[in-house]
PDB file of C-alpha atoms in Angstrom:
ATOM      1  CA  UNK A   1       0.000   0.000   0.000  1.00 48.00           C
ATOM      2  CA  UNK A   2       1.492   3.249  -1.310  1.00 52.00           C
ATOM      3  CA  UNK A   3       0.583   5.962   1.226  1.00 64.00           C
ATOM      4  CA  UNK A   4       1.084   5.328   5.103  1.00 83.00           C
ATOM      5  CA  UNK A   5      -2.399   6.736   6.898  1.00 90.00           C
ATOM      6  CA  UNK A   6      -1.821   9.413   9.439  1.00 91.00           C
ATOM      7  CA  UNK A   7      -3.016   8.671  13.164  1.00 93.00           C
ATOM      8  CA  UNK A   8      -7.192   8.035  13.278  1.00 95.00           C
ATOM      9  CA  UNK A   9      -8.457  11.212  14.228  1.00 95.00           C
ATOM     10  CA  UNK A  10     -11.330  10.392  17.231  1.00 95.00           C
ATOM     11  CA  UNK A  11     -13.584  11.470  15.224  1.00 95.00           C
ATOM     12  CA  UNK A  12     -13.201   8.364  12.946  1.00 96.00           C
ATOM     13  CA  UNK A  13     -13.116   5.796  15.905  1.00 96.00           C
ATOM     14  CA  UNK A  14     -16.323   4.261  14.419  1.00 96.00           C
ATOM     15  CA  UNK A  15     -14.559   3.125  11.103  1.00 97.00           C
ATOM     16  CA  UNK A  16     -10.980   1.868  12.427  1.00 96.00           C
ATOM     17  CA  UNK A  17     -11.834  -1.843  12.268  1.00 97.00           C
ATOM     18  CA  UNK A  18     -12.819  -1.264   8.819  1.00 97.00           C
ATOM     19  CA  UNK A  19      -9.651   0.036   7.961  1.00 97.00           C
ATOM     20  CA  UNK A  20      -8.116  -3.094  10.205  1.00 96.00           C
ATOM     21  CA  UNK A  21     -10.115  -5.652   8.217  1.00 97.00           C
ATOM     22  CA  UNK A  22      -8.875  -3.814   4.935  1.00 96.00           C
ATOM     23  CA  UNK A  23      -5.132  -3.864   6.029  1.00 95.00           C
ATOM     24  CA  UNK A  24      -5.830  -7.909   6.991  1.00 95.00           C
ATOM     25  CA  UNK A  25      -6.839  -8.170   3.614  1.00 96.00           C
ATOM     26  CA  UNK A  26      -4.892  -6.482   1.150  1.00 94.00           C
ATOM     27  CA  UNK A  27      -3.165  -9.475   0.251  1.00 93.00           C
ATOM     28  CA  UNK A  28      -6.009 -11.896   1.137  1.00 94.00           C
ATOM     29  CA  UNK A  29      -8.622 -10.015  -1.453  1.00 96.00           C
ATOM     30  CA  UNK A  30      -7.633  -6.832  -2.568  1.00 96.00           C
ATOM     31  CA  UNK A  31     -11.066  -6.503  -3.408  1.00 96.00           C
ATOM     32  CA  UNK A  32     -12.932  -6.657  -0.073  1.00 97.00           C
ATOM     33  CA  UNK A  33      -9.779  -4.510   1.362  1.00 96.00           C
ATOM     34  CA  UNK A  34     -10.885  -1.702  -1.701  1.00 97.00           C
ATOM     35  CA  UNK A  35     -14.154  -1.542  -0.234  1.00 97.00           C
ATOM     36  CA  UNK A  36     -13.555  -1.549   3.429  1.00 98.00           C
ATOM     37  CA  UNK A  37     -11.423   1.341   2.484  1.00 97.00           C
ATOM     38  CA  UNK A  38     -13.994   2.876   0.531  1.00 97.00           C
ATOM     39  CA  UNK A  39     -16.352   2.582   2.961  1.00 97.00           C
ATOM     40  CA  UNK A  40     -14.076   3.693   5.472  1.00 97.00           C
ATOM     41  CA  UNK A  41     -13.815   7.041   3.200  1.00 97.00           C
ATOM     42  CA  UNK A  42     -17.200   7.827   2.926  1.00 97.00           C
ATOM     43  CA  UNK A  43     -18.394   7.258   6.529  1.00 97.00           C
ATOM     44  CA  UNK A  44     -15.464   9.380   7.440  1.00 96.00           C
ATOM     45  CA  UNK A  45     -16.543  12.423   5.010  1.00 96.00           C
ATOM     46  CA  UNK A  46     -19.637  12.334   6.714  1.00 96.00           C
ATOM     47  CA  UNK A  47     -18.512  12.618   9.879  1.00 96.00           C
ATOM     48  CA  UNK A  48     -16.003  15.522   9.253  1.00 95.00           C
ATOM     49  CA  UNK A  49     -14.233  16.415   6.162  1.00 92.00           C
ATOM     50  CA  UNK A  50     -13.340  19.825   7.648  1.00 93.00           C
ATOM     51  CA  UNK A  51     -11.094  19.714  10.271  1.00 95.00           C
ATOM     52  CA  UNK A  52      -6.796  20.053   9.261  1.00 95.00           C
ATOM     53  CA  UNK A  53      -6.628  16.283  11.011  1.00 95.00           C
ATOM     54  CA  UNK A  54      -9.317  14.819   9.073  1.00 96.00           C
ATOM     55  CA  UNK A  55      -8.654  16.088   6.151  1.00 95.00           C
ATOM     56  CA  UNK A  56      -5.216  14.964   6.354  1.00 95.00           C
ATOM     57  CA  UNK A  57      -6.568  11.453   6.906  1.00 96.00           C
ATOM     58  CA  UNK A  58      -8.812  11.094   4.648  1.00 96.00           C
ATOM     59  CA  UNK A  59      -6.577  12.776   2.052  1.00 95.00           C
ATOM     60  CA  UNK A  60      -4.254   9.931   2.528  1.00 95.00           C
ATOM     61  CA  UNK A  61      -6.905   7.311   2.665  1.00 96.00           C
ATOM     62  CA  UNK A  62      -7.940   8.456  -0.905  1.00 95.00           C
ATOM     63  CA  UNK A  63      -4.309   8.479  -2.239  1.00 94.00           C
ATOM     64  CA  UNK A  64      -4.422   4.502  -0.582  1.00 93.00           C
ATOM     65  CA  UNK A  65      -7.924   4.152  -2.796  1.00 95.00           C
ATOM     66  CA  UNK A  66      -5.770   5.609  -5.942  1.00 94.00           C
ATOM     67  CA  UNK A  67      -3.329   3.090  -5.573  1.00 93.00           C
ATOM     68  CA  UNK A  68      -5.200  -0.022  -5.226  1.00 92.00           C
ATOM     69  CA  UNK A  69      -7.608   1.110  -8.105  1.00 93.00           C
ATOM     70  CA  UNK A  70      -4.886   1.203  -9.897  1.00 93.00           C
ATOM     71  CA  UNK A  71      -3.680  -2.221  -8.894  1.00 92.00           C
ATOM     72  CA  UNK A  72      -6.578  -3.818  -9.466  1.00 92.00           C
ATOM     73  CA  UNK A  73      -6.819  -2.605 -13.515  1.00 85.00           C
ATOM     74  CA  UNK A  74     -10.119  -3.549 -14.772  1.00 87.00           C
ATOM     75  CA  UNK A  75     -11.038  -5.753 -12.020  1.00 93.00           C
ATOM     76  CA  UNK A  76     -14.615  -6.793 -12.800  1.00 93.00           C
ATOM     77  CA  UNK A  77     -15.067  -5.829  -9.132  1.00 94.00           C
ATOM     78  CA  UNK A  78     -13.639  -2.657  -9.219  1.00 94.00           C
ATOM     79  CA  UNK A  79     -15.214  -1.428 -12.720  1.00 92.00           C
ATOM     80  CA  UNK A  80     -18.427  -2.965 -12.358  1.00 92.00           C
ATOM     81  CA  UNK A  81     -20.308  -2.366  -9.100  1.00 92.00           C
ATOM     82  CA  UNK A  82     -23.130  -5.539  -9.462  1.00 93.00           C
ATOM     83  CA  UNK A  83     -19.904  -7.376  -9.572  1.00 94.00           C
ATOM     84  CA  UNK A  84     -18.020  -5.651  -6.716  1.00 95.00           C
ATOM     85  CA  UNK A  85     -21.523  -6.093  -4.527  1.00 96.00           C
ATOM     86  CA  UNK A  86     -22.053  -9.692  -5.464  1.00 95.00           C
ATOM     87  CA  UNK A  87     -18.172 -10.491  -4.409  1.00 96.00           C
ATOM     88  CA  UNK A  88     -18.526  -8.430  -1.054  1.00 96.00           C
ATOM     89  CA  UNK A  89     -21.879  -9.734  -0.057  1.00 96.00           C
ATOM     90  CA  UNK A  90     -20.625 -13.603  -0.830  1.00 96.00           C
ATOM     91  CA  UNK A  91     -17.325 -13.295   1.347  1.00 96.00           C
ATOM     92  CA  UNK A  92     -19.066 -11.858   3.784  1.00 97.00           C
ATOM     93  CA  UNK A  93     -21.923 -14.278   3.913  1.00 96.00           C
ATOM     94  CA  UNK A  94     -19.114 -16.907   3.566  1.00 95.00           C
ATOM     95  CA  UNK A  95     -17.730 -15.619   6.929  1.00 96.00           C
ATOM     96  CA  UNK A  96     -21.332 -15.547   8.436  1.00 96.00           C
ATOM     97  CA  UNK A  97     -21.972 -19.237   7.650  1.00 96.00           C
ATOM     98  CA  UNK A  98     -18.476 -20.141   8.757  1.00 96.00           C
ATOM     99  CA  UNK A  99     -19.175 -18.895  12.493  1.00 96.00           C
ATOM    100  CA  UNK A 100     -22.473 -19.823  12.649  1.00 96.00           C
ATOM    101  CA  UNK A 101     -21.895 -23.230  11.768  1.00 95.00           C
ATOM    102  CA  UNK A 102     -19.189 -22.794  14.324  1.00 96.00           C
ATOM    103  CA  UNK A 103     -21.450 -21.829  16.803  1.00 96.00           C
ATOM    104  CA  UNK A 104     -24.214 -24.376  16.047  1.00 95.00           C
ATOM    105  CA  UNK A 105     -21.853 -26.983  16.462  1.00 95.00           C
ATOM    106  CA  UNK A 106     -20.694 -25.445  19.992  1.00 94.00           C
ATOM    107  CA  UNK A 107     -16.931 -24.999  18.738  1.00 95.00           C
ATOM    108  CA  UNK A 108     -16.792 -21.428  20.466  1.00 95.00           C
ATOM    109  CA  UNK A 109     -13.071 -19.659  19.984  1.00 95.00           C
ATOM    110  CA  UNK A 110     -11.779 -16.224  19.190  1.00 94.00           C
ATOM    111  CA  UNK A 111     -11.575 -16.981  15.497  1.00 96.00           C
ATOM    112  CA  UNK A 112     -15.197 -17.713  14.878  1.00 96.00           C
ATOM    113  CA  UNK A 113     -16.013 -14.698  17.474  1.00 97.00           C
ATOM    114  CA  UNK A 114     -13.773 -12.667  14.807  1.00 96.00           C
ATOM    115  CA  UNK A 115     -15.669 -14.037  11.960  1.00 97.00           C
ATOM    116  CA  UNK A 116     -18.760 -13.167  12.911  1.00 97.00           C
ATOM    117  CA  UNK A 117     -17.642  -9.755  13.826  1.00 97.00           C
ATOM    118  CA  UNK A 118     -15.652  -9.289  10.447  1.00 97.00           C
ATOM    119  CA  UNK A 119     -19.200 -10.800   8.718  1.00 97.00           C
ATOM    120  CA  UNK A 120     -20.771  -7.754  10.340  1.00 97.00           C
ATOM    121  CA  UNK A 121     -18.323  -5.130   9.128  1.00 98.00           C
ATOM    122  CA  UNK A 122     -18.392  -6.336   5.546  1.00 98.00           C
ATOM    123  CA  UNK A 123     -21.694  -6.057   5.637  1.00 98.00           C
ATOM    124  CA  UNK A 124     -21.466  -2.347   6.390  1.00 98.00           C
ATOM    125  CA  UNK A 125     -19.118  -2.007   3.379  1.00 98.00           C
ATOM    126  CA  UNK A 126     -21.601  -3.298   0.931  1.00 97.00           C
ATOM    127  CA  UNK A 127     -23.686  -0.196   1.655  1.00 97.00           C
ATOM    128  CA  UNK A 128     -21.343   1.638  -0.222  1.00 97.00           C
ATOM    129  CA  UNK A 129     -23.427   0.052  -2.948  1.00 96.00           C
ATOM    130  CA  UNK A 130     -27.066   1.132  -1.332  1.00 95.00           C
ATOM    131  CA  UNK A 131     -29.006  -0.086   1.383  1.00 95.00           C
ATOM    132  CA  UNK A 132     -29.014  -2.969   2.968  1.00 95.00           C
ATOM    133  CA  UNK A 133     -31.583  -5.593   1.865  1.00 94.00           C
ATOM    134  CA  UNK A 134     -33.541  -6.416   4.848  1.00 94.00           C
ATOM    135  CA  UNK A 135     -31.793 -10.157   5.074  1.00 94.00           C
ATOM    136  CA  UNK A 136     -28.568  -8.329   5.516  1.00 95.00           C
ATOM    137  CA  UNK A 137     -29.548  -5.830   8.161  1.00 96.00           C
ATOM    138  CA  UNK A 138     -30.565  -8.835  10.288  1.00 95.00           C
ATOM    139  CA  UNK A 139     -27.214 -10.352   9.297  1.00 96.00           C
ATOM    140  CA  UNK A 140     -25.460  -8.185  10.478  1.00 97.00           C
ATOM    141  CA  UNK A 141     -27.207  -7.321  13.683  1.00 96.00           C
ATOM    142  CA  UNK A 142     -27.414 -11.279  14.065  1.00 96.00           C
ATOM    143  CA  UNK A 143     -23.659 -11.200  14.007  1.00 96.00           C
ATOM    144  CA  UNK A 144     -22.528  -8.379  15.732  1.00 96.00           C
ATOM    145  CA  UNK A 145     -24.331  -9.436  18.951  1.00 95.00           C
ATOM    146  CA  UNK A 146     -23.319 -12.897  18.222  1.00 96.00           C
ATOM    147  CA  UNK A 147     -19.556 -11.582  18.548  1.00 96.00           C
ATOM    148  CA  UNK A 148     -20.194  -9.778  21.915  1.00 96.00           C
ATOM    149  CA  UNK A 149     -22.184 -12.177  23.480  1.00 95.00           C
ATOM    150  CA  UNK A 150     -19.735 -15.219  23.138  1.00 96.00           C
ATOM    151  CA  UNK A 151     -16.691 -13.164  23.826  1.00 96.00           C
ATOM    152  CA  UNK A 152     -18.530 -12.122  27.052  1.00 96.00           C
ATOM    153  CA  UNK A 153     -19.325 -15.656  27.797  1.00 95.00           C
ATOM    154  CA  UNK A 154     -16.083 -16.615  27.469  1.00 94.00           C
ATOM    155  CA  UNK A 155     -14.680 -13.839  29.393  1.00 94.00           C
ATOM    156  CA  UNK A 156     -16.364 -14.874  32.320  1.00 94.00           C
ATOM    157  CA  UNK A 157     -16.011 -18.743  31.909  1.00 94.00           C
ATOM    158  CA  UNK A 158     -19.418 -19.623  31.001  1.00 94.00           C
ATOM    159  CA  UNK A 159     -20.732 -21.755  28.064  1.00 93.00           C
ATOM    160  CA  UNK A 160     -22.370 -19.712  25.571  1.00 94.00           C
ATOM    161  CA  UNK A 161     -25.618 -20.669  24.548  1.00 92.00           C
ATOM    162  CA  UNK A 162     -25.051 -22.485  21.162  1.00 92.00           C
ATOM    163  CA  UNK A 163     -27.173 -21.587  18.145  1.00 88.00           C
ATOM    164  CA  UNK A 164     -29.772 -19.119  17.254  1.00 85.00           C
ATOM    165  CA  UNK A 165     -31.482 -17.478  20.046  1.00 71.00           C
ATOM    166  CA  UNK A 166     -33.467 -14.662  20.438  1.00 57.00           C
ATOM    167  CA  UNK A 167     -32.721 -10.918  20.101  1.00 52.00           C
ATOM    168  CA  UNK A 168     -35.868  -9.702  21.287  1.00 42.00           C
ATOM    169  CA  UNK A 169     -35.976  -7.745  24.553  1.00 35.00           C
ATOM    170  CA  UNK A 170     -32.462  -7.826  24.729  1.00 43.00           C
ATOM    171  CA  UNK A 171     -30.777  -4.110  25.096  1.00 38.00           C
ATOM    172  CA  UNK A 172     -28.834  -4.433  22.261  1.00 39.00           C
ATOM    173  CA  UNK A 173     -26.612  -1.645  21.372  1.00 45.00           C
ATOM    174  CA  UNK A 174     -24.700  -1.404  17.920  1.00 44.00           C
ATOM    175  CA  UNK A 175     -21.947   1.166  19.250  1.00 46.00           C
ATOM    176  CA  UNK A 176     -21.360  -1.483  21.960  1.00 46.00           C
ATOM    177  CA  UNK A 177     -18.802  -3.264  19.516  1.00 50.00           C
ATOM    178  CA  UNK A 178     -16.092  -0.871  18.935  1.00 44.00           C
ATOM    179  CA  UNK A 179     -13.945  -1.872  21.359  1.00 44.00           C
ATOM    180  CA  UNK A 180     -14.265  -5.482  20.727  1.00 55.00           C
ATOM    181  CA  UNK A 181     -10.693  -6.382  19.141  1.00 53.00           C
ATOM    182  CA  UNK A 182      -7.723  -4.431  19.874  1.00 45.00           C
ATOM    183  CA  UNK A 183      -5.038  -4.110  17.147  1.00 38.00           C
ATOM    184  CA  UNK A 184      -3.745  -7.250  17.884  1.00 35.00           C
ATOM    185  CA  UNK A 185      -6.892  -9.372  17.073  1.00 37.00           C
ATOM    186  CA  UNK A 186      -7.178 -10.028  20.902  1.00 36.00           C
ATOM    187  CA  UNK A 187     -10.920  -9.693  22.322  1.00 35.00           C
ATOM    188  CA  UNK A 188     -10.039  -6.749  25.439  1.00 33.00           C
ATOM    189  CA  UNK A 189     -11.262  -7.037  29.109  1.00 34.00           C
ATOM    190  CA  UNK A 190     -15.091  -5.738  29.082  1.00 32.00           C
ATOM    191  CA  UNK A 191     -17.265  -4.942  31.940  1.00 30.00           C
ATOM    192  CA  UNK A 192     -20.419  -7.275  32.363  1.00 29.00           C
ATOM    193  CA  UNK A 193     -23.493  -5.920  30.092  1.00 30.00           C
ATOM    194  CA  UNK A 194     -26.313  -6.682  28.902  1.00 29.00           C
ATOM    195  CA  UNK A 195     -25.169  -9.713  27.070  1.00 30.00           C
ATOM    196  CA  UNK A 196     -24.505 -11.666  29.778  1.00 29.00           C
ATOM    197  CA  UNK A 197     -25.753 -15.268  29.800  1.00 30.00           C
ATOM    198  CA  UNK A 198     -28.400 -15.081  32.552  1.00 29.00           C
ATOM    199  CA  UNK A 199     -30.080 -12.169  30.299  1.00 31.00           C
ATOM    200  CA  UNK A 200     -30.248 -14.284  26.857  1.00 30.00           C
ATOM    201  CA  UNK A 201     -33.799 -14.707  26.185  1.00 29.00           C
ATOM    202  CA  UNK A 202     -35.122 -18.373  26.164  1.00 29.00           C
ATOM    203  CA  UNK A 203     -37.015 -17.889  22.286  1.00 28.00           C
ATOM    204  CA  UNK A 204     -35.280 -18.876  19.223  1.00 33.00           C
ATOM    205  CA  UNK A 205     -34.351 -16.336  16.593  1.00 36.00           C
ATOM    206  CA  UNK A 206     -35.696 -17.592  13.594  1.00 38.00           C
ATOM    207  CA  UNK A 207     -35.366 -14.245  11.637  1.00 40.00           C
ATOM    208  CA  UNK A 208     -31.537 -15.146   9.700  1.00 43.00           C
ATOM    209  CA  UNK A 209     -31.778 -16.087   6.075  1.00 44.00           C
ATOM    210  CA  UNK A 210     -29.127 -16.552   3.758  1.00 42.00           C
ATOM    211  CA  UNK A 211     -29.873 -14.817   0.410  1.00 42.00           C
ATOM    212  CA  UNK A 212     -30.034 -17.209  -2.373  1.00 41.00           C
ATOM    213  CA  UNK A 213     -26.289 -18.470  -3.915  1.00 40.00           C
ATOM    214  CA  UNK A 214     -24.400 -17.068  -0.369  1.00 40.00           C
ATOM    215  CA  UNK A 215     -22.699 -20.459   0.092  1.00 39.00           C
ATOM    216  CA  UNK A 216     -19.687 -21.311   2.835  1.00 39.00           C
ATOM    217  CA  UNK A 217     -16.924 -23.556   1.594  1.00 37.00           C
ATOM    218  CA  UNK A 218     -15.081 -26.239   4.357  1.00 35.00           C
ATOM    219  CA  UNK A 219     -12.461 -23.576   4.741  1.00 41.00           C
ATOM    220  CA  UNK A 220     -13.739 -19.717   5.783  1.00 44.00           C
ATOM    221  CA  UNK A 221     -11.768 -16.873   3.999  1.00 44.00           C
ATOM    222  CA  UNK A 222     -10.882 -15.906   7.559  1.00 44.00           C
ATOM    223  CA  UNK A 223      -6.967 -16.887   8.244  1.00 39.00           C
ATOM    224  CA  UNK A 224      -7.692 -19.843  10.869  1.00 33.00           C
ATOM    225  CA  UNK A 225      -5.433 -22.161  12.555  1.00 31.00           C
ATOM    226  CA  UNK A 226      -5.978 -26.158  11.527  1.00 31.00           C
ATOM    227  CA  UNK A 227      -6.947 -27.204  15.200  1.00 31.00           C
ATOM    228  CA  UNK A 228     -10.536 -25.275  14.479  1.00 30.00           C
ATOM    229  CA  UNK A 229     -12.128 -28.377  13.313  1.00 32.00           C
ATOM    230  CA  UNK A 230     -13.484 -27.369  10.383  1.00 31.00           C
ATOM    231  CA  UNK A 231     -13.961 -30.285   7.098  1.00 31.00           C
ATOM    232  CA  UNK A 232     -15.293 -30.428   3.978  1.00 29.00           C
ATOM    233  CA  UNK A 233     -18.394 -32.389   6.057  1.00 28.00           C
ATOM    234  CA  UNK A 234     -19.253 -29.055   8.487  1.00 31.00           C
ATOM    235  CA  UNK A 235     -21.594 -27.799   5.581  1.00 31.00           C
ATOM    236  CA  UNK A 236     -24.202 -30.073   3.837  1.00 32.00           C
ATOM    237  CA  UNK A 237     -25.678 -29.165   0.770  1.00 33.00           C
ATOM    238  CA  UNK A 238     -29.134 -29.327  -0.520  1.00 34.00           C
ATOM    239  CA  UNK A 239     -29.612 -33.270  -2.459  1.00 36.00           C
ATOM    240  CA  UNK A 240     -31.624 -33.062  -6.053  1.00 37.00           C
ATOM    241  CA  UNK A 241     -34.867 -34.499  -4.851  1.00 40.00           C
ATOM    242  CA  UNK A 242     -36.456 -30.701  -4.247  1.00 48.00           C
ATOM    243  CA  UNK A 243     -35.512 -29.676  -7.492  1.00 48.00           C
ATOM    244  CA  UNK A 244     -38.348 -27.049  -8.204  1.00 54.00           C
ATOM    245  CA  UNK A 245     -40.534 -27.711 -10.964  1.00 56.00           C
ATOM    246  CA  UNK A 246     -40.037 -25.366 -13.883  1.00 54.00           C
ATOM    247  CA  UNK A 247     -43.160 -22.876 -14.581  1.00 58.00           C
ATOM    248  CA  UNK A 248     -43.952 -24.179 -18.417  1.00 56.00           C
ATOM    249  CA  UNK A 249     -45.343 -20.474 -18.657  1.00 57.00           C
ATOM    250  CA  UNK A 250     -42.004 -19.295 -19.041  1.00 54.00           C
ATOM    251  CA  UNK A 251     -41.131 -21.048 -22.440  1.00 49.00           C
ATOM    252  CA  UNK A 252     -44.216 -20.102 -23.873  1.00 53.00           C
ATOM    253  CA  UNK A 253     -44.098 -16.315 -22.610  1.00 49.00           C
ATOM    254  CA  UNK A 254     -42.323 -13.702 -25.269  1.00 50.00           C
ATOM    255  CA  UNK A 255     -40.039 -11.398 -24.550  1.00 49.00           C
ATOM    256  CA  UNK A 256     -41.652  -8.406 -24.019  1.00 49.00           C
ATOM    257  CA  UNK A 257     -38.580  -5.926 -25.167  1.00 48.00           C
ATOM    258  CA  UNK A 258     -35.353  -3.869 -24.181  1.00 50.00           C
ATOM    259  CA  UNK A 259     -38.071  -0.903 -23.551  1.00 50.00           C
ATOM    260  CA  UNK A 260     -40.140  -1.996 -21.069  1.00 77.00           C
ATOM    261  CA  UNK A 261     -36.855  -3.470 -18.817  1.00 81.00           C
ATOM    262  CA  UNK A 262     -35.379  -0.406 -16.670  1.00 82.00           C
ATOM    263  CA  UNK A 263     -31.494  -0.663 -15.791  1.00 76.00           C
ATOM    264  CA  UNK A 264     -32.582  -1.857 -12.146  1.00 78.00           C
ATOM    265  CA  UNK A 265     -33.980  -5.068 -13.851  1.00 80.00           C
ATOM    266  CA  UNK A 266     -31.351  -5.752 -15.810  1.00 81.00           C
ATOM    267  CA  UNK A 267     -29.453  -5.497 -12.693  1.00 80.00           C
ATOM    268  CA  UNK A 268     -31.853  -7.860 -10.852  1.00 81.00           C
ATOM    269  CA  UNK A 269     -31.344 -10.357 -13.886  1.00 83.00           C
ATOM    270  CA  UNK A 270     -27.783 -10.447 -13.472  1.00 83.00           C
ATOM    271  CA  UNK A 271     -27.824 -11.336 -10.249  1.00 79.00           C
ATOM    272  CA  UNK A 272     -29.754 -13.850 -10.195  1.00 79.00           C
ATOM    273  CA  UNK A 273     -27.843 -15.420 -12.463  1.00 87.00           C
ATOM    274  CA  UNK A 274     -24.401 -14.800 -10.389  1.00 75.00           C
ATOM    275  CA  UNK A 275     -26.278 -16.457  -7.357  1.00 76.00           C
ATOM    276  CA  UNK A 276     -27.241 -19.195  -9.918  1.00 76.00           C
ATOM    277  CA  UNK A 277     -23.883 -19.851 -10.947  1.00 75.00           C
ATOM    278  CA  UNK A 278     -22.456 -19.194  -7.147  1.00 63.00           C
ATOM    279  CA  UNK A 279     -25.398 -22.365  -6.252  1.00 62.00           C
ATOM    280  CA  UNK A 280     -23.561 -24.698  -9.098  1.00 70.00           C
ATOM    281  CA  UNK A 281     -20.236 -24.291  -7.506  1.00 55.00           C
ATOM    282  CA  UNK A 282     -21.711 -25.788  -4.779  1.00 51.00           C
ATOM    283  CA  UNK A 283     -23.643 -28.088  -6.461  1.00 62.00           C
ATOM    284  CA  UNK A 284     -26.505 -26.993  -5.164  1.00 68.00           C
ATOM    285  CA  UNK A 285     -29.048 -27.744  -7.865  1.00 79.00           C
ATOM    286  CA  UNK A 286     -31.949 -26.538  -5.912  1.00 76.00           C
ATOM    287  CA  UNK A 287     -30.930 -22.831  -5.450  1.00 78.00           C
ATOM    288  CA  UNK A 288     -29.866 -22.639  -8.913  1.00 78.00           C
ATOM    289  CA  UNK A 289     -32.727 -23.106 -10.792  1.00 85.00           C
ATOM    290  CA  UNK A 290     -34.679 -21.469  -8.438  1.00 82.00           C
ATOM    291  CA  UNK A 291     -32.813 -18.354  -9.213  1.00 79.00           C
ATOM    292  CA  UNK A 292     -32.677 -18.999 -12.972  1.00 88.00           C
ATOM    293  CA  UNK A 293     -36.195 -19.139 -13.645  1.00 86.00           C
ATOM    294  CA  UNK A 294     -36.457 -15.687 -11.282  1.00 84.00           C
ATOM    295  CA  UNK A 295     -33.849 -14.050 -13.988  1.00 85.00           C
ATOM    296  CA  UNK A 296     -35.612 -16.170 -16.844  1.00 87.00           C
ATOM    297  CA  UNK A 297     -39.499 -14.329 -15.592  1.00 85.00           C
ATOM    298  CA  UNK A 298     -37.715 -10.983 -15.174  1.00 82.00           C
ATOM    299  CA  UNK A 299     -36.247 -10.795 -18.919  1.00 85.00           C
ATOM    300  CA  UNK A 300     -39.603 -12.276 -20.292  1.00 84.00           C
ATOM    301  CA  UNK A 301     -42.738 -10.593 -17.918  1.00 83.00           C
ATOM    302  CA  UNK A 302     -40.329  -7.486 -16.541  1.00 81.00           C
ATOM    303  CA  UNK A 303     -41.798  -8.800 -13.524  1.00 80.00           C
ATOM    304  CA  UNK A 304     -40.485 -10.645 -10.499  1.00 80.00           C
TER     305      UNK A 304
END
């Protein structure tokens, strides 16, 4: 990275695991590292883009942007923003499933703690794309609190609760998380909150749903050690026998024109299809054609 960032003014505090999680990963994905800076950049000219400190900052945060544009050449990712979303949102998802799979199977540890709370700061780097799809705001919630609450458990030598459970009632507070990892990756000392395991409500939290073609491989693009467990068996995938039945409708339906299809659905279109062919990776059959014949009735109808 060309430029070396000044000191984080205080005014920034709220995006410097952000910038953390892009520095982690300019090697990793230089793509996911763009945006976290990115997003870093515009939540910080929000803030303040007057003062001499932060506009020294974010000066050299946007020469850092410069540089890795330039790196990147005509990165799909970079050029193309349905492409830049669709690879954000997937890692991050990936990260998501990773941990909660983790945490399902009652393998609690600081890396899955991590990925959860990496999951959730992706998430607020695809917004430099738009808002949040509903799934995702839940997501990201889901995992932030997720993060605290088994980092507090563990703190204070108690088993976490393993698996969904519910958020509601709880006083959950999404500035609570800034101090959760220092610089070295290490959770810090915390004072008991909320989140402590005698104040978990007893109802499961049914709410999380992964977005169609968000798929985890064995191995989590987090940087974890081999004693975590983790094999090609900790995720299942869907068998063929729910393959949905095609709609005959659709072959017999004719295309109704480029005129009556607005730019937003031929960005719907092509994301469907990139979840379709994300599902096929994973051989999940299922998913795939599910999402095809959404992209297939969107081109044909202009109607989802």
């Amino acid at each position: 990275m060309a430029a070396q960032l000044p000191p984080l003014p205080a005014q920034f505090k709220t995006v410097q695991h952000h910038l953390r999680t892009a520095q982690e990963h300019d090697k990793r994905d230089p793509v996911v590292a763009y945006y976290c800076r990115l997003y870093a950049m515009q939540t910080g000219m929000k803030i303040d883009s007057k003062s001499p400190e932060c506009r020294k900052f974010l000066s050299k945060l946007m020469d850092q942007l410069e540089t890795l544009k330039k790196q990147l050449g005509d990165c799909d990712s970079i050029t193309q923003e349905i492409v830049g979303s669709a690879h954000v949102e997937n890692y991050a998802l990936k990260m998501f499933l990773y941990a909660d799979n983790e945490d399902r199977a009652g393998r609690f540890h600081k890396n899955m703690i991590k990925s959860f709370y990496t999951a959730s700061l992706l998430l607020d780097a695809l917004t430099v794309f738009g808002e949040l799809t509903e799934e995702n705001v839940q997501h990201r919630k889901y995992a932030r609190w997720k993060a605290t609450y088994i980092h507090n458990c563990l703190k204070n030598g108690v088993t976490p609760e393993a698996g969904p459970i519910g958020l509601e009632g709880e006083d959950y507070n999404e500035n609570d998380d800034q101090g959760l990892f220092s610089g070295t990756g290490q959770p810090p000392e915390r004072s008991p909150s909320t989140y402590q395991p005698g104040n978990v409500p007893t109802s499961n939290y049914t709410g999380i749903q992964i977005p169609p073609g968000a798929h985890a491989p064995a191995n989590t693009p987090a940087e974890l050690p081999h004693s975590t467990g983790v094999s090609s068996t900790t995720i299942t995938h869907p068998t063929p026998q729910n393959i949905p039945t095609v709609d005959p409708s659709l072959y017999n339906t004719p295309a109704q024109g480029d005129s009556h299809l607005t730019a937003e659905d031929f960005a719907k279109a092509q994301k469907y299809c990139k979840y379709a062919g994300s599902a096929l990776q994973y051989e999940d059959v299922n998913t795939a054609v599910q999402n095809l014949q959404k992209a297939l009735k969107l081109l044909t109808t202009g109607r989802e």
